[in-house]
Amino acid sequence: MQDAVEKAAAKEFVQDGAINSVDTLGGLELASFYQSFNEGVEELSSTRRLFITQIGLEPVLRERAVELGGELRFSTELTHFSQDETGVFARLRSRDDGEEKRVRAQFMIAADGAHSPVRKELGIPMSGRGEITQCATIYFKADVRPLINGRNLSVVYVNQPQLLAFFRFSIAGDAGFLAVFALLDEQGRRVPLREENISSDNCATLVRAALGVSPEFPVEIEDVQPWTATAATAASFRQGNILLAGDAAHVMPPTGGFGGNTGVADVHNLAWKLAMVIDGRASPELLDSYDTERRPIADMTVEQAYRRYVERVDPSLPTSDLAPNIADTAIELGAIYRSPAVAGTVQGDDLTEAPEQAIARPGTRLPHHWLQVEGGEVSTLDLVGRGFTLIAGPDGGAWIEAASRVDDLDAYRIAERDIAKAISLADHGALIIRPDGVVGWRCDEADDETSALAEVLSLWQAM
Ligand SMILES: Cc1cc2nc3c(=O)[nH]c(=O)nc-3n(C[C@H](O)[C@H](O)[C@H](O)COP(=O)(O)OP(=O)(O)OC[C@H]3O[C@@H](n4cnc5c(N)ncnc54)[C@H](O)[C@@H]3O)c2cc1C
């Protein structure tokens, strides 16, 4: 799967590019946010950040979903739903032939986007800064190679007196998109993006202005998509048997590239919980921890995306009420979950930790370290499978033995004392990692490993 995503990403973009801000693509650099998109990531993961469009990624996900037995229905609209204590009833309509089908399911994930009709129907309000600006993404063809001039650029913010926007370019340098946040008049007042100023001709003029080229420079407009930059989070991610995920649960400006990633992190948190509940291995209360864990993190991420919007795009906005800056890596990999689905709590009320200093505290992501195994090396992250995983310290043989008597519990002993020390794992200690790679429990030493394990595993089963 990782290979397939990397291949698809490599077809679309040069990876590891810079993120900067310019007056025009061919003109002055105003600020540099990243020299390389993967700066500081190497130590934190066995993989790297990838640039890929949804159009590039979704076929890869679709193929894998089908392989796993998923049934995908395209051109199908949810036209009605209702729920009772035992599940959800939905009516679906084919957009191709109008045929209607009824579906009964135990649970429904509403991943129906920023305007989520399901969220609205459930009456779940959004709170936050709300709508910030009317935007449009202009997809164009133009030979921008001479302007890029050999630079490796991932995201290029364009800050001009009349135009606030950002570019991304195709790997061949012959196409790209310009996401326009705002047009400004001569007095610096915002000009709303309306149909008349996003006509094809006007869009070509905007692209040329952002590139810094003459009106004769050939630019072909392929498509223009209007959207609204908004910063808000749903008041609840669960109502009965319906769970909100992705943009349906939180919307944020694209500054930072967190929107889609936050949605992926939602369902990463939710999928194993749903699986346990559906299989009867846990009670539906486990699903409450989805909201408890994910909503504060989504809220924090929305605020960080807004902060980056002010810093990178529109410094004229007030800064006094901005949340303190949190590093990208902490937003992406440093979430701290506090809920009944974690045994033990990280003290304080910080929502994130610096993953560079992570020591496998309960509620945080298992840190990445390379382990030597027969035939090569694997990441600690690769020890985590579809169920719970016990990771024992170098002298934790008794844990491994105890785990061998428990169904569906993988176990691994870290022989390397330096790695155990790096994650603060006592020589006779053990960690239990949840299926989403989050440390669920840790123990420095136990008198009776078998009963300690039985006790902690019952935590998730009892919920
Ligand atoms: C210019 C721009 C740049 C961005 N860059 C990044 C980035 O670099 N990194 C990042 O992580 N994120 C980025 N994002 C954000 C990202 O695109 C979104 O967060 C992500 O697409 C949300 O995915 P989603 O599946 O939740 O919602 P959507 O992609 O909106 O999908 C919702 C789907 O539900 C369908 N739907 C709605 N109602 C119904 C119904 N009744 N029946 C059936 N289907 C229905 C819709 O048709 C749609 O297909 C960017 C966004 C923009 C605008």
Coordinates of C-alpha atoms and ligand atoms in Angstrom, one line a residue:
M1 CA 0.0 0.0 0.0
Q2 CA 2.8 2.4 1.0
D3 CA 4.6 1.6 -2.3
A4 CA 1.4 2.2 -4.3
V5 CA 0.8 5.6 -2.7
E6 CA 4.5 6.6 -3.2
K7 CA 4.3 5.6 -6.9
A8 CA 1.1 7.5 -7.4
A9 CA 2.6 10.6 -5.7
A10 CA 5.8 10.4 -7.7
K11 CA 3.7 10.6 -10.9
E12 CA 2.1 13.9 -9.8
F13 CA 4.7 16.0 -8.0
V14 CA 8.4 16.3 -7.3
Q15 CA 8.5 15.5 -3.6
D16 CA 10.4 17.2 -0.8
G17 CA 10.0 20.7 -2.3
A18 CA 10.1 24.0 -0.5
I19 CA 7.2 26.1 0.9
N20 CA 7.7 29.8 0.4
S21 CA 5.9 33.0 -0.3
V22 CA 6.6 35.3 -3.3
D23 CA 5.3 38.4 -4.9
T24 CA 5.2 36.6 -8.2
L25 CA 6.6 33.2 -9.2
G26 CA 9.3 34.8 -11.3
G27 CA 9.9 37.6 -8.8
L28 CA 10.9 38.2 -5.2
E29 CA 10.8 35.6 -2.4
L30 CA 9.1 37.2 0.6
A31 CA 9.4 34.4 3.1
S32 CA 10.6 30.8 3.3
F33 CA 8.5 28.5 5.5
Y34 CA 10.3 25.2 4.6
Q35 CA 13.4 24.5 2.5
S36 CA 12.2 20.9 2.1
F37 CA 8.7 19.6 2.8
N38 CA 10.2 16.7 4.8
E39 CA 12.5 18.8 7.0
G40 CA 12.6 17.2 10.4
V41 CA 10.4 14.2 9.5
E42 CA 13.1 11.6 8.9
E43 CA 13.6 10.8 12.6
L44 CA 9.9 10.5 13.3
S45 CA 8.7 8.0 10.8
S46 CA 9.7 5.1 8.6
T47 CA 7.9 6.9 5.8
R48 CA 7.9 10.5 4.6
R49 CA 5.4 13.2 3.9
L50 CA 4.0 12.8 0.3
F51 CA 2.4 15.3 -2.0
I52 CA -0.5 13.7 -3.8
T53 CA -3.8 14.9 -5.1
Q54 CA -7.1 13.3 -4.0
I55 CA -7.5 12.4 -7.7
G56 CA -4.2 10.5 -7.5
L57 CA -4.8 8.9 -4.1
E58 CA -8.4 7.8 -4.3
P59 CA -7.9 5.1 -7.0
V60 CA -5.2 3.5 -4.8
L61 CA -7.5 3.5 -1.8
R62 CA -10.4 2.2 -3.9
E63 CA -8.3 -0.7 -5.1
R64 CA -7.3 -1.6 -1.6
A65 CA -10.8 -1.3 -0.3
V66 CA -12.1 -3.7 -3.0
E67 CA -9.2 -6.1 -2.2
L68 CA -10.4 -6.1 1.5
G69 CA -13.9 -6.9 0.5
G70 CA -15.4 -3.4 0.6
E71 CA -18.4 -2.7 -1.7
L72 CA -18.2 0.7 -3.3
R73 CA -21.2 2.4 -4.9
F74 CA -20.5 5.4 -7.0
S75 CA -23.2 7.9 -8.3
T76 CA -25.3 6.9 -5.3
E77 CA -27.0 9.5 -3.1
L78 CA -28.1 9.2 0.4
T79 CA -31.6 10.7 0.2
H80 CA -33.0 9.9 3.7
F81 CA -31.8 8.3 6.9
S82 CA -33.2 7.7 10.4
Q83 CA -31.9 5.8 13.4
D84 CA -33.2 4.0 16.4
E85 CA -31.3 2.2 19.3
T86 CA -30.3 -0.7 17.2
G87 CA -29.0 1.0 14.1
V88 CA -29.5 3.2 11.1
F89 CA -31.9 3.0 8.2
A90 CA -30.9 4.7 4.9
R91 CA -32.5 5.3 1.6
L92 CA -30.1 5.4 -1.4
R93 CA -30.8 6.6 -4.9
S94 CA -28.8 5.8 -8.0
R95 CA -27.9 8.9 -9.9
D96 CA -27.6 6.8 -13.1
D97 CA -31.1 5.3 -13.2
G98 CA -32.9 6.7 -10.2
E99 CA -33.3 3.2 -8.7
E100 CA -33.9 3.4 -4.9
K101 CA -32.5 1.0 -2.3
R102 CA -33.0 0.7 1.4
V103 CA -30.1 -0.2 3.7
R104 CA -30.1 -1.1 7.3
A105 CA -26.8 -0.9 9.1
Q106 CA -25.6 -1.0 12.7
F107 CA -23.6 2.3 12.3
M108 CA -23.2 5.0 9.7
I109 CA -20.1 7.2 9.2
A110 CA -21.1 10.5 7.8
A111 CA -18.1 11.6 5.7
D112 CA -20.2 13.8 3.4
G113 CA -18.0 16.8 3.4
A114 CA -17.9 20.4 4.6
H115 CA -21.6 21.0 3.9
S116 CA -22.6 17.6 5.4
P117 CA -26.3 17.2 4.9
V118 CA -26.2 14.4 7.6
R119 CA -24.7 16.8 10.2
K120 CA -27.3 19.4 9.3
E121 CA -30.2 16.9 9.6
L122 CA -28.9 15.8 13.0
G123 CA -28.9 19.4 14.1
I124 CA -25.2 19.3 15.2
P125 CA -23.9 22.9 15.2
M126 CA -20.5 24.0 14.2
S127 CA -18.5 26.4 16.3
G128 CA -15.3 28.3 15.6
R129 CA -14.3 31.3 13.5
G130 CA -16.8 30.4 10.8
E131 CA -16.5 31.6 7.2
I132 CA -13.3 33.5 6.5
T133 CA -13.3 34.2 2.8
Q134 CA -14.7 33.2 -0.6
C135 CA -12.1 31.4 -2.6
A136 CA -11.6 29.8 -6.0
T137 CA -9.2 27.2 -7.3
I138 CA -8.1 27.8 -10.9
Y139 CA -6.8 24.8 -12.7
F140 CA -4.6 25.9 -15.7
K141 CA -2.1 24.8 -18.3
A142 CA 1.0 27.0 -18.9
D143 CA 4.6 26.3 -19.4
V144 CA 6.0 27.6 -16.1
R145 CA 9.4 25.8 -16.3
P146 CA 11.4 29.0 -17.1
L147 CA 9.8 30.7 -14.1
I148 CA 10.4 27.8 -11.7
N149 CA 14.0 27.8 -13.0
G150 CA 15.0 24.5 -11.6
R151 CA 13.7 25.2 -8.0
N152 CA 11.9 22.4 -6.2
L153 CA 8.7 24.1 -5.0
S154 CA 5.9 22.3 -3.2
V155 CA 3.6 25.2 -2.3
V156 CA 4.1 28.8 -3.4
Y157 CA 2.1 31.5 -1.6
V158 CA 1.6 34.6 -3.7
N159 CA 1.2 37.9 -1.7
Q160 CA 0.4 40.9 -3.9
P161 CA -1.5 44.1 -3.1
Q162 CA -4.4 42.9 -5.3
L163 CA -4.1 39.1 -4.9
L164 CA -3.7 36.5 -2.1
A165 CA -3.3 33.0 -3.3
F166 CA -1.1 29.9 -3.5
F167 CA 0.2 27.8 -6.4
R168 CA 1.0 24.1 -6.9
F169 CA 2.6 22.9 -10.1
S170 CA 2.5 19.6 -11.9
I171 CA 5.7 17.5 -12.1
A172 CA 6.2 18.4 -15.7
G173 CA 5.9 22.2 -15.0
D174 CA 3.3 22.5 -17.7
A175 CA 0.2 22.9 -15.5
G176 CA -0.9 23.6 -12.0
F177 CA -3.5 25.3 -9.9
L178 CA -3.8 28.7 -8.2
A179 CA -6.0 28.7 -5.1
V180 CA -7.2 32.3 -4.8
F181 CA -8.0 33.4 -1.2
A182 CA -8.8 37.0 -1.9
L183 CA -8.8 39.8 -4.5
L184 CA -8.2 43.3 -3.1
D185 CA -9.1 46.7 -4.6
E186 CA -6.8 49.7 -4.7
Q187 CA -7.7 50.7 -1.2
G188 CA -6.8 47.2 0.0
R189 CA -10.5 46.3 0.5
R190 CA -11.6 42.7 -0.2
V191 CA -13.4 42.2 -3.5
P192 CA -15.7 39.2 -3.1
L193 CA -15.0 36.4 -5.6
R194 CA -18.2 36.4 -7.6
E195 CA -19.0 34.7 -10.9
E196 CA -18.0 37.8 -12.9
N197 CA -14.5 37.9 -11.5
I198 CA -13.8 34.2 -11.9
S199 CA -14.7 34.1 -15.6
S200 CA -12.1 32.2 -17.7
D201 CA -10.6 35.5 -19.0
N202 CA -10.3 37.0 -15.5
C203 CA -8.8 33.8 -14.2
A204 CA -6.2 33.8 -16.9
T205 CA -5.3 37.4 -15.9
L206 CA -5.0 36.3 -12.2
V207 CA -2.8 33.4 -13.1
R208 CA -0.5 35.7 -15.2
A209 CA -0.4 38.3 -12.4
A210 CA 0.6 35.6 -9.9
L211 CA 3.2 34.2 -12.3
G212 CA 4.5 37.7 -13.0
V213 CA 4.3 37.5 -16.8
S214 CA 2.9 39.6 -19.7
P215 CA -0.7 39.5 -20.9
E216 CA 0.6 37.6 -24.0
F217 CA 1.9 34.7 -21.9
P218 CA -0.1 31.6 -23.0
V219 CA -2.4 30.4 -20.2
E220 CA -5.2 27.9 -20.7
I221 CA -7.9 27.7 -18.0
E222 CA -9.1 24.2 -17.5
D223 CA -11.5 24.5 -14.6
V224 CA -12.5 26.9 -11.8
Q225 CA -13.9 25.7 -8.5
P226 CA -15.3 28.2 -6.0
W227 CA -15.2 27.3 -2.3
T228 CA -15.3 28.9 1.1
A229 CA -12.4 28.9 3.5
T230 CA -14.0 28.2 6.9
A231 CA -12.6 27.4 10.4
A232 CA -15.0 25.4 12.5
T233 CA -15.6 22.1 14.4
A234 CA -18.8 20.2 14.9
A235 CA -20.1 20.3 18.5
S236 CA -20.2 16.5 18.6
F237 CA -18.7 13.8 16.5
R238 CA -21.3 11.2 17.5
Q239 CA -25.0 11.1 17.7
G240 CA -26.3 7.6 18.6
N241 CA -25.2 5.2 15.8
I242 CA -24.0 8.0 13.5
L243 CA -20.4 9.2 13.5
L244 CA -19.1 12.3 11.8
A245 CA -15.6 12.2 10.1
G246 CA -13.5 14.4 7.8
D247 CA -14.8 17.7 6.7
A248 CA -18.2 16.8 7.9
A249 CA -16.7 17.1 11.4
H250 CA -14.2 19.9 11.0
V251 CA -13.4 22.5 8.3
M252 CA -10.2 24.5 8.1
P253 CA -8.4 26.7 5.6
P254 CA -5.9 24.7 3.5
T255 CA -2.9 26.6 5.0
G256 CA -0.8 23.8 6.6
G257 CA -2.3 21.0 4.5
F258 CA -4.1 19.6 7.5
G259 CA -7.7 19.1 6.3
G260 CA -7.6 15.8 4.6
N261 CA -5.0 14.5 7.0
T262 CA -7.2 15.2 10.0
G263 CA -10.0 13.3 8.3
V264 CA -7.7 10.3 7.8
A265 CA -6.7 10.5 11.4
D266 CA -10.4 10.5 12.4
V267 CA -11.2 7.2 10.8
H268 CA -7.8 5.7 11.9
N269 CA -9.0 6.4 15.4
L270 CA -12.6 5.1 14.7
A271 CA -12.1 2.0 12.5
W272 CA -10.7 -0.4 15.2
K273 CA -13.3 0.8 17.7
L274 CA -16.2 0.2 15.3
A275 CA -14.7 -3.2 14.4
M276 CA -14.5 -4.2 18.1
V277 CA -18.1 -3.1 18.8
I278 CA -19.5 -4.7 15.6
D279 CA -17.7 -8.0 16.4
G280 CA -19.2 -7.9 20.0
R281 CA -15.7 -7.6 21.6
A282 CA -16.6 -4.2 23.1
S283 CA -19.7 -2.3 24.0
P284 CA -20.9 0.7 22.0
E285 CA -19.5 3.0 24.8
L286 CA -16.1 2.5 23.3
L287 CA -17.3 4.7 20.5
D288 CA -17.8 7.6 22.9
S289 CA -14.0 7.8 23.1
Y290 CA -13.9 8.7 19.4
D291 CA -15.5 12.1 20.2
T292 CA -13.5 12.5 23.4
E293 CA -10.2 11.8 21.7
R294 CA -10.6 13.3 18.3
R295 CA -12.8 16.5 18.8
P296 CA -10.2 18.4 20.9
I297 CA -7.5 17.5 18.4
A298 CA -9.6 18.6 15.4
D299 CA -10.4 21.8 17.2
M300 CA -6.8 22.5 17.9
T301 CA -5.9 21.7 14.3
V302 CA -8.5 24.0 12.9
E303 CA -7.1 26.9 15.0
Q304 CA -3.5 26.1 13.8
A305 CA -4.7 26.1 10.2
Y306 CA -6.3 29.5 10.9
R307 CA -3.1 30.8 12.5
R308 CA -1.2 29.8 9.4
Y309 CA -3.8 31.5 7.2
V310 CA -3.2 34.8 9.1
E311 CA 0.6 34.4 9.0
R312 CA 1.0 33.2 5.5
V313 CA -1.9 34.8 3.6
D314 CA -3.5 37.7 5.4
P315 CA -1.4 39.4 8.1
S316 CA -3.9 42.3 8.1
L317 CA -6.1 40.1 10.3
P318 CA -5.9 40.5 14.1
T319 CA -3.2 38.3 15.7
S320 CA -3.9 39.0 19.4
D321 CA -6.5 36.1 19.6
L322 CA -4.4 33.5 17.8
A323 CA -3.6 30.2 19.5
P324 CA 0.1 29.8 20.3
N325 CA 2.0 28.2 17.4
I326 CA 2.3 24.4 17.5
A327 CA 4.8 22.8 15.2
D328 CA 3.5 20.9 12.1
T329 CA 5.1 17.6 13.3
A330 CA 3.3 17.9 16.7
I331 CA 0.0 18.6 15.0
E332 CA 0.5 15.6 12.7
L333 CA 2.1 13.0 15.0
G334 CA 2.0 14.4 18.5
A335 CA -1.7 14.2 19.6
I336 CA -2.3 13.4 23.2
Y337 CA -5.6 11.4 23.8
R338 CA -7.2 11.4 27.2
S339 CA -10.2 9.1 27.4
P340 CA -11.5 5.9 29.1
A341 CA -9.9 4.1 26.1
V342 CA -6.5 4.9 27.5
A343 CA -5.3 3.5 30.8
G344 CA -3.4 6.2 32.5
T345 CA -3.3 9.9 31.6
V346 CA -0.6 12.3 30.6
Q347 CA -0.6 15.0 33.2
G348 CA -1.6 18.6 32.3
D349 CA -3.9 19.7 29.6
D350 CA -1.6 20.0 26.6
L351 CA -3.2 18.5 23.5
T352 CA 0.1 17.7 21.8
E353 CA 3.6 16.7 22.5
A354 CA 6.7 17.2 20.4
P355 CA 7.1 13.8 18.7
E356 CA 10.9 14.4 18.7
Q357 CA 10.8 13.9 22.5
A358 CA 8.0 11.3 22.7
I359 CA 8.5 8.5 25.2
A360 CA 5.5 6.3 24.6
R361 CA 3.2 7.8 27.3
P362 CA -0.3 6.5 27.4
G363 CA -2.5 8.3 24.9
T364 CA 0.4 9.2 22.6
R365 CA 1.7 7.6 19.4
L366 CA 4.2 4.8 19.7
P367 CA 7.5 6.5 18.7
H368 CA 9.3 5.3 15.6
H369 CA 12.7 3.6 16.1
W370 CA 14.4 1.1 13.8
L371 CA 14.7 -2.4 15.2
Q372 CA 17.1 -5.1 13.9
V373 CA 15.3 -8.2 12.8
E374 CA 16.3 -11.2 10.7
G375 CA 16.9 -10.1 7.2
G376 CA 16.9 -6.3 7.9
E377 CA 15.2 -3.7 10.0
V378 CA 11.6 -2.8 10.9
S379 CA 10.1 0.2 12.5
T380 CA 8.6 -0.1 15.9
L381 CA 5.5 1.2 14.1
D382 CA 5.4 -1.9 12.0
L383 CA 5.0 -4.1 15.1
V384 CA 1.4 -2.8 15.4
G385 CA -1.1 -5.0 13.7
R386 CA -4.9 -5.1 13.5
G387 CA -5.3 -6.1 17.1
F388 CA -3.6 -5.0 20.3
T389 CA 0.2 -5.5 20.6
L390 CA 2.2 -6.0 23.7
I391 CA 5.8 -4.6 23.5
A392 CA 8.0 -5.9 26.3
G393 CA 11.3 -4.5 27.6
P394 CA 14.6 -6.3 27.1
D395 CA 14.1 -8.5 30.2
G396 CA 10.3 -8.8 29.8
G397 CA 10.2 -12.5 28.8
A398 CA 7.4 -13.1 31.4
W399 CA 5.2 -10.6 29.5
I400 CA 5.7 -12.5 26.2
E401 CA 4.8 -15.7 27.9
A402 CA 1.7 -14.2 29.5
A403 CA 0.7 -12.7 26.2
S404 CA 1.0 -16.1 24.4
R405 CA -1.9 -17.3 26.5
V406 CA -4.2 -14.4 25.4
D407 CA -6.1 -14.6 22.1
D408 CA -5.5 -11.9 19.5
L409 CA -2.6 -10.3 21.3
D410 CA 0.6 -10.0 19.4
A411 CA 3.8 -9.6 21.4
Y412 CA 7.3 -8.5 20.8
R413 CA 10.3 -8.0 23.1
I414 CA 12.6 -5.1 22.3
A415 CA 16.1 -6.6 22.8
E416 CA 17.9 -3.3 22.1
R417 CA 18.3 -1.6 25.5
D418 CA 19.1 1.8 23.9
I419 CA 15.7 1.8 22.1
A420 CA 13.9 0.6 25.2
K421 CA 15.5 3.5 27.0
A422 CA 14.6 5.9 24.3
I423 CA 11.0 5.2 24.8
S424 CA 11.4 5.0 28.5
L425 CA 10.4 1.3 28.6
A426 CA 11.7 -0.4 31.7
D427 CA 13.8 -3.6 31.3
H428 CA 11.0 -5.6 32.9
G429 CA 8.2 -3.4 31.7
A430 CA 5.6 -3.6 29.0
L431 CA 3.4 -1.4 26.8
I432 CA 0.1 -2.2 25.2
I433 CA -0.4 -0.5 21.8
R434 CA -3.9 -0.1 20.5
P435 CA -4.6 -1.0 16.8
D436 CA -4.2 2.7 15.9
G437 CA -0.6 2.8 17.1
V438 CA -1.5 4.7 20.3
V439 CA 0.0 3.6 23.6
G440 CA -3.0 2.3 25.6
W441 CA -1.2 1.3 28.7
R442 CA 2.3 1.0 30.2
C443 CA 3.7 -0.9 33.2
D444 CA 7.2 -0.7 34.5
E445 CA 7.1 -3.9 36.4
A446 CA 4.5 -6.4 37.6
D447 CA 4.3 -9.2 40.1
D448 CA 1.9 -11.2 38.0
E449 CA 2.1 -10.5 34.3
T450 CA -0.9 -12.7 33.5
S451 CA -3.3 -11.0 35.8
A452 CA -2.0 -7.6 34.9
L453 CA -2.7 -8.3 31.3
A454 CA -6.1 -9.7 31.9
E455 CA -7.0 -6.6 33.9
V456 CA -5.8 -4.1 31.4
L457 CA -7.4 -5.9 28.4
S458 CA -10.7 -6.0 30.1
L459 CA -10.7 -2.2 30.0
W460 CA -11.4 -2.1 26.3
Q461 CA -13.7 -5.2 26.4
A462 CA -15.8 -3.8 29.2
M463 CA -16.5 -0.6 27.4
Ligands
LIG1 C1 -7.3 24.3 -2.3 C2 -7.3 23.2 -1.3 C3 -6.1 22.6 -0.9 C4 -6.1 21.6 0.0 N1 -4.9 21.0 0.4 C5 -4.9 20.1 1.3 C6 -3.6 19.4 1.7 O1 -2.6 19.8 1.1 N2 -3.6 18.5 2.6 C7 -4.8 18.1 3.2 O2 -4.7 17.2 4.1 N3 -6.0 18.6 2.9 C8 -6.0 19.6 2.0 N4 -7.2 20.2 1.7 C9 -8.5 19.8 2.4 C10 -9.0 18.5 1.8 O3 -9.3 18.6 0.4 C11 -10.3 18.1 2.5 O4 -10.1 18.2 3.9 C12 -10.8 16.7 2.2 O5 -11.1 16.7 0.8 C13 -12.1 16.4 2.9 O6 -12.4 15.1 2.6 P1 -13.8 14.5 3.0 O7 -13.8 13.1 2.4 O8 -14.1 14.6 4.4 O9 -14.9 15.4 2.2 P2 -15.1 15.6 0.6 O10 -13.8 15.4 -0.1 O11 -15.8 16.9 0.5 O12 -16.0 14.4 0.2 C14 -17.4 14.3 0.7 C15 -18.1 13.5 -0.4 O13 -19.4 13.2 0.1 C16 -20.3 13.3 -1.0 N5 -21.7 13.5 -0.5 C17 -22.2 14.6 0.1 N6 -23.5 14.4 0.4 C18 -23.8 13.2 -0.1 C19 -25.0 12.4 -0.1 N7 -26.2 12.9 0.4 N8 -25.0 11.2 -0.7 C20 -23.9 10.7 -1.2 N9 -22.7 11.4 -1.2 C21 -22.7 12.6 -0.6 C22 -19.7 14.4 -1.8 O14 -20.2 14.3 -3.2 C23 -18.3 14.1 -1.7 O15 -17.8 13.2 -2.7 C24 -7.3 21.2 0.7 C25 -8.5 21.8 0.4 C26 -8.5 22.8 -0.6 C27 -9.9 23.5 -0.9

